[in-house]
Amino acid sequence: MYPEESLVSEASIKRDYDPNSIERRWQERWVESGLYKTDEDLAKPKHYALTMLPYPSGDLHVGHWYAMTPSDTRARFMRMQGYRVFFPIGFDAFGLPAENAAIDRGIHPYKWTMANIERMRGQLCQMGAMFDFDSEIVTCDPEYYRWNQWFFLKFFEMGLAYRKEAPVDWCPKDNTTLAREQVVGPERRCERCGTPVIKKNLAQWLFKITDYAEELLDFSKIEWPERVEALQTNWIGRSEGAEILFNVPGYGHVEVFTTRPDTLFGATFFVLAPEHPAVEKITTPEHLLEVSAYVERAGRMTEIDRMDATREKTGVITGAYAINPANGEEIPVYVADYVLLGYGTGAIMAVPAHDERDFEFAKKYGIQIRTVIAPPYWNGEELEEAYTGEGPMVNSNGFEGIPNVEGKAMMTSWLEERSVGRAAVTYRLRDWLISRQRYWGTPIPIVYCQQCGIVPVPEEELPVLLPEDAEFMPTGESPLKLDERFRNTMCPRCDGPAERETDTMDTFVDSSWYQYRYLSPHYDDGPFDPERGEHWLPVDRYTGGIEHATMHLLYTRFFTKVMRDLALVWFDEPMTRLFNQGIILGEDAEKMSKSRGNVVNPQEFVDRYGSDVLRCYLMFIGPWYHGGPWNAHGIEGVVRFLRRAHSLVAGGEPSAAEADPEELGRRTARLVKKVTEDLDAFRFNTALATLMEHTNYLLGIKGEVRKEVWQNALRTFVLVLAPFAPHHAEEMWALIELPYSVHEQAWPVWDEGLIAPKEITLVIQVNGKLRDRIEAPANVSEDVARELALASTKVQPYIEGREIRESVYVPGRLLNFVVG
RNA sequence: GCCGGAGUGGCGGAAUUGGUAGACGCGCCGGACUCAAAAUCCGGUUCCCUUCGGGGAGUGUGGGUUCGAGUCCCACCUCCGGCACCA
């Protein structure tokens, strides 16, 4: 995608030096010398840096480069700062594209995946990252997924894995069910392929993440972006309130959840979700026809229509009555589809005066609207709309005049005393549905026996292997279901005939604990070697995209908490600090996509300019968290920068010692300070700007300082360049005849005392407006500064004939006269 | 509606956290080198006015605090992301 009339021609790139041959040469040397084997020197502080593992789609795209190379730069920086750094990589190798390739082209998913991994591994090496490939994991390897199954069994023992038949989200294109998290947007589309999902009634396996809902809301032990915390908090959706029992004479008690127990006296009707089990039992014969018709219609309606809040509320009366426990009133029971079975208890007490939805419903069906919380300046008149604000309770016998905020707790304890209610918390979060009707995933280690029922596969029989000779139907039907040899088995408990579970696990299970497996990818006695865990856990820095906020990042927190409860780990959170990078867009500032034709192929740029250029360009483009549009011309600025940097070390004996060595020392110290602080805070763009500035300065004084001084300046410069452009830095390091490898050197330190300049530009303002700039000694006193300023012919016109009321002096910066 | 984030030159973006707005880079303009071009190097580049000394305006809009506001406060506008008949 580089422009036809590129300003930097190929010939000119290769004239001075050839990035490709330099890079290839050093990559080979790095491998030979084992430079990136993980440092296990326990005397050093540990740093576990992790970047989200890629899906092996075939080729690295520019998004991978954008995610990985700054992460690598940061890891290199930590290494030079004296940390032992663990920076692993692997492949999230299960998933649908492999299976689709099998269906479309007849290639077995394993073959397809492994070929892709092979290719991507080569590209990762070309990137010049310090990944330690010895710790690589491939999640479709039985050695890996065996432990998915092991976790499943543990979850099952703990009651955290259970099977339930319920209406679930089904993607008709991918032919599988999805977790609630994988259904996105108001149109309820499949997160993977964008197809609108439908509901299907199926028996599926779920992980009980809701048991950890409260703990997942606690972010006090991690430093994660507020944005992610907000997204997860939103997703978990905690509501505090009360559960209240309403008696329906002739049936029994029906429980409701409400966040507004303070409005109980205003409950003038009662609503059940159409799917609520009580509906058919309480409906009186004369309403039966109407109710069943309504329930059927609601069932046929699509989820999207059903959830459309702008639709006019509908409902039918059941003929039954519920008794309001607060005042003993009989209130009519309706069935209405604006009440959802999946939230709370699937039944509500309706308080039209103080809830917009109930208000709309009551207006339509002529139900009484009784104000029980007085709005400001309320005189008993009828409300024109629901009042949801605060106020004193009214029409509430025994609670009159109590501020409703206090009334909530009082009403709850009043109900508790009478055993008709209690304080309760409800979450929007649903349990994690992990069953997938696909082949290319981890088989769920469960057997169904006619005698014994649901039987877990014994631990020692793991892994339950995927059959290799599966047949892939063009319809996308689960190949495991059709595979008799896989399906038919013996019950581990009674040896009788039994059937295997044919669903596989959501691939998000794989990535929920992969950070632990990296530590000992071939360990046989558990998911990871506990001794290695002690040396490296938890992850110190995790980097990746924000799109996983309510999926992967929530699941992995959940897994770690369960692992803690299994005493596998001693901490509560998987990754202490998280950084989300942005998204790299096409040149048209739109999301890259094949259909738009704006996809940037990183390989083209690597071939043309080398990977250091691509690395640096991606870091220079803007703040990492921000992302932004690709610019094929912009990258040429980085080509020039690296070439100029390289030319610093090429030849040229000093001709005259004219440059100020003190200035050089000062600027070098400033460079080190700035790059150090910027890298610490992930500000790669401004660090590179400083490196560019410094390069230009050095080129300006090249040949004008003594050899030792120059050599020393270059040494420091190459050291701080090294994390950004590892190949170029290594080459320059060799050219200035320093011993291999630059990446094993200590990060330079700076002398703060050298940084302050002796001369400063003092800004003179009059009434806050800039009037002059005066060169002055850095430590100039206020009195001297005043004299200098008053002597300025540029300042004089603005103070002549006026009274100087005050002057503000900021040492080393500015002097401001306030004149009247 | 609720929650979160962002608005700065032609463009990507800087600004030591209240102290010279526009660093660095792209693009553009001018110059050097060249037969010429590319590359490279040097200089310029927020806008308006200018008698070429300089002057005025300026960080989404309108107010405010302050000697001084891109930065802090209040109100609003626009855009992006998430959630949403969640009781």
CSV table of C-alpha atoms (C1' of nucleotides) in Angstrom, one decimal, chain A residues 69-70 73-74 77 615-624 638 641-642 645 667-696 716-725 747, chain B residues 12-15 23-25:
chain,number,residue,atom,x,y,z
A,69,THR,CA,5.9,-4.0,19.1
A,70,PRO,CA,5.3,-1.3,21.7
A,73,THR,CA,9.8,-2.1,23.4
A,74,ARG,CA,8.5,-1.8,27.0
A,77,PHE,CA,13.3,-1.4,28.5
A,615,ARG,CA,8.0,-0.6,14.7
A,616,CYS,CA,9.1,3.0,15.2
A,617,TYR,CA,6.4,4.3,12.9
A,618,LEU,CA,3.6,2.6,14.8
A,619,MET,CA,5.0,3.9,18.0
A,620,PHE,CA,5.4,7.4,16.7
A,621,ILE,CA,2.0,7.8,15.1
A,622,GLY,CA,0.4,9.0,18.3
A,623,PRO,CA,-0.4,7.9,21.9
A,624,TRP,CA,-0.6,4.1,22.0
A,638,VAL,CA,10.8,7.4,10.3
A,641,PHE,CA,15.1,9.3,11.2
A,642,LEU,CA,16.7,5.8,11.3
A,645,ALA,CA,20.7,7.9,13.2
A,667,ARG,CA,21.1,17.4,26.2
A,668,THR,CA,22.2,13.8,26.6
A,669,ALA,CA,21.0,13.8,30.2
A,670,ARG,CA,17.7,15.3,29.1
A,671,LEU,CA,17.4,12.7,26.5
A,672,VAL,CA,17.9,9.8,28.9
A,673,LYS,CA,15.5,11.4,31.4
A,674,LYS,CA,12.7,12.0,28.9
A,675,VAL,CA,13.0,8.6,27.2
A,676,THR,CA,13.0,6.8,30.6
A,677,GLU,CA,10.0,8.7,31.9
A,678,ASP,CA,8.1,8.3,28.6
A,679,LEU,CA,8.7,4.5,28.4
A,680,ASP,CA,7.7,4.1,32.0
A,681,ALA,CA,4.4,5.7,31.1
A,682,PHE,CA,4.0,4.0,27.6
A,683,ARG,CA,4.5,7.3,25.8
A,684,PHE,CA,6.4,5.9,22.9
A,685,ASN,CA,5.4,8.7,20.6
A,686,THR,CA,7.0,11.5,22.6
A,687,ALA,CA,10.0,9.3,23.4
A,688,LEU,CA,10.6,8.9,19.7
A,689,ALA,CA,10.1,12.6,19.1
A,690,THR,CA,12.9,13.2,21.6
A,691,LEU,CA,15.1,10.7,19.9
A,692,MET,CA,14.6,12.4,16.6
A,693,GLU,CA,15.3,15.8,18.0
A,694,HIS,CA,18.5,14.5,19.6
A,695,THR,CA,19.6,12.8,16.4
A,696,ASN,CA,19.2,16.1,14.6
A,716,THR,CA,24.1,6.6,25.4
A,717,PHE,CA,22.1,7.4,22.3
A,718,VAL,CA,22.3,3.9,21.0
A,719,LEU,CA,21.3,2.5,24.4
A,720,VAL,CA,18.1,4.4,24.6
A,721,LEU,CA,17.4,3.7,21.0
A,722,ALA,CA,17.7,0.0,21.5
A,723,PRO,CA,14.2,-0.9,22.8
A,724,PHE,CA,12.6,0.9,19.8
A,725,ALA,CA,14.9,-0.2,17.0
A,747,TRP,CA,19.9,1.3,30.9
B,12,G,C1',-0.9,12.8,12.8
B,13,G,C1',-0.1,14.9,17.2
B,14,A,C1',3.2,18.0,21.5
B,15,A,C1',2.8,21.3,25.8
B,23,A,C1',7.6,20.1,20.2
B,24,C,C1',8.5,15.9,16.7
B,25,G,C1',6.9,14.1,12.1
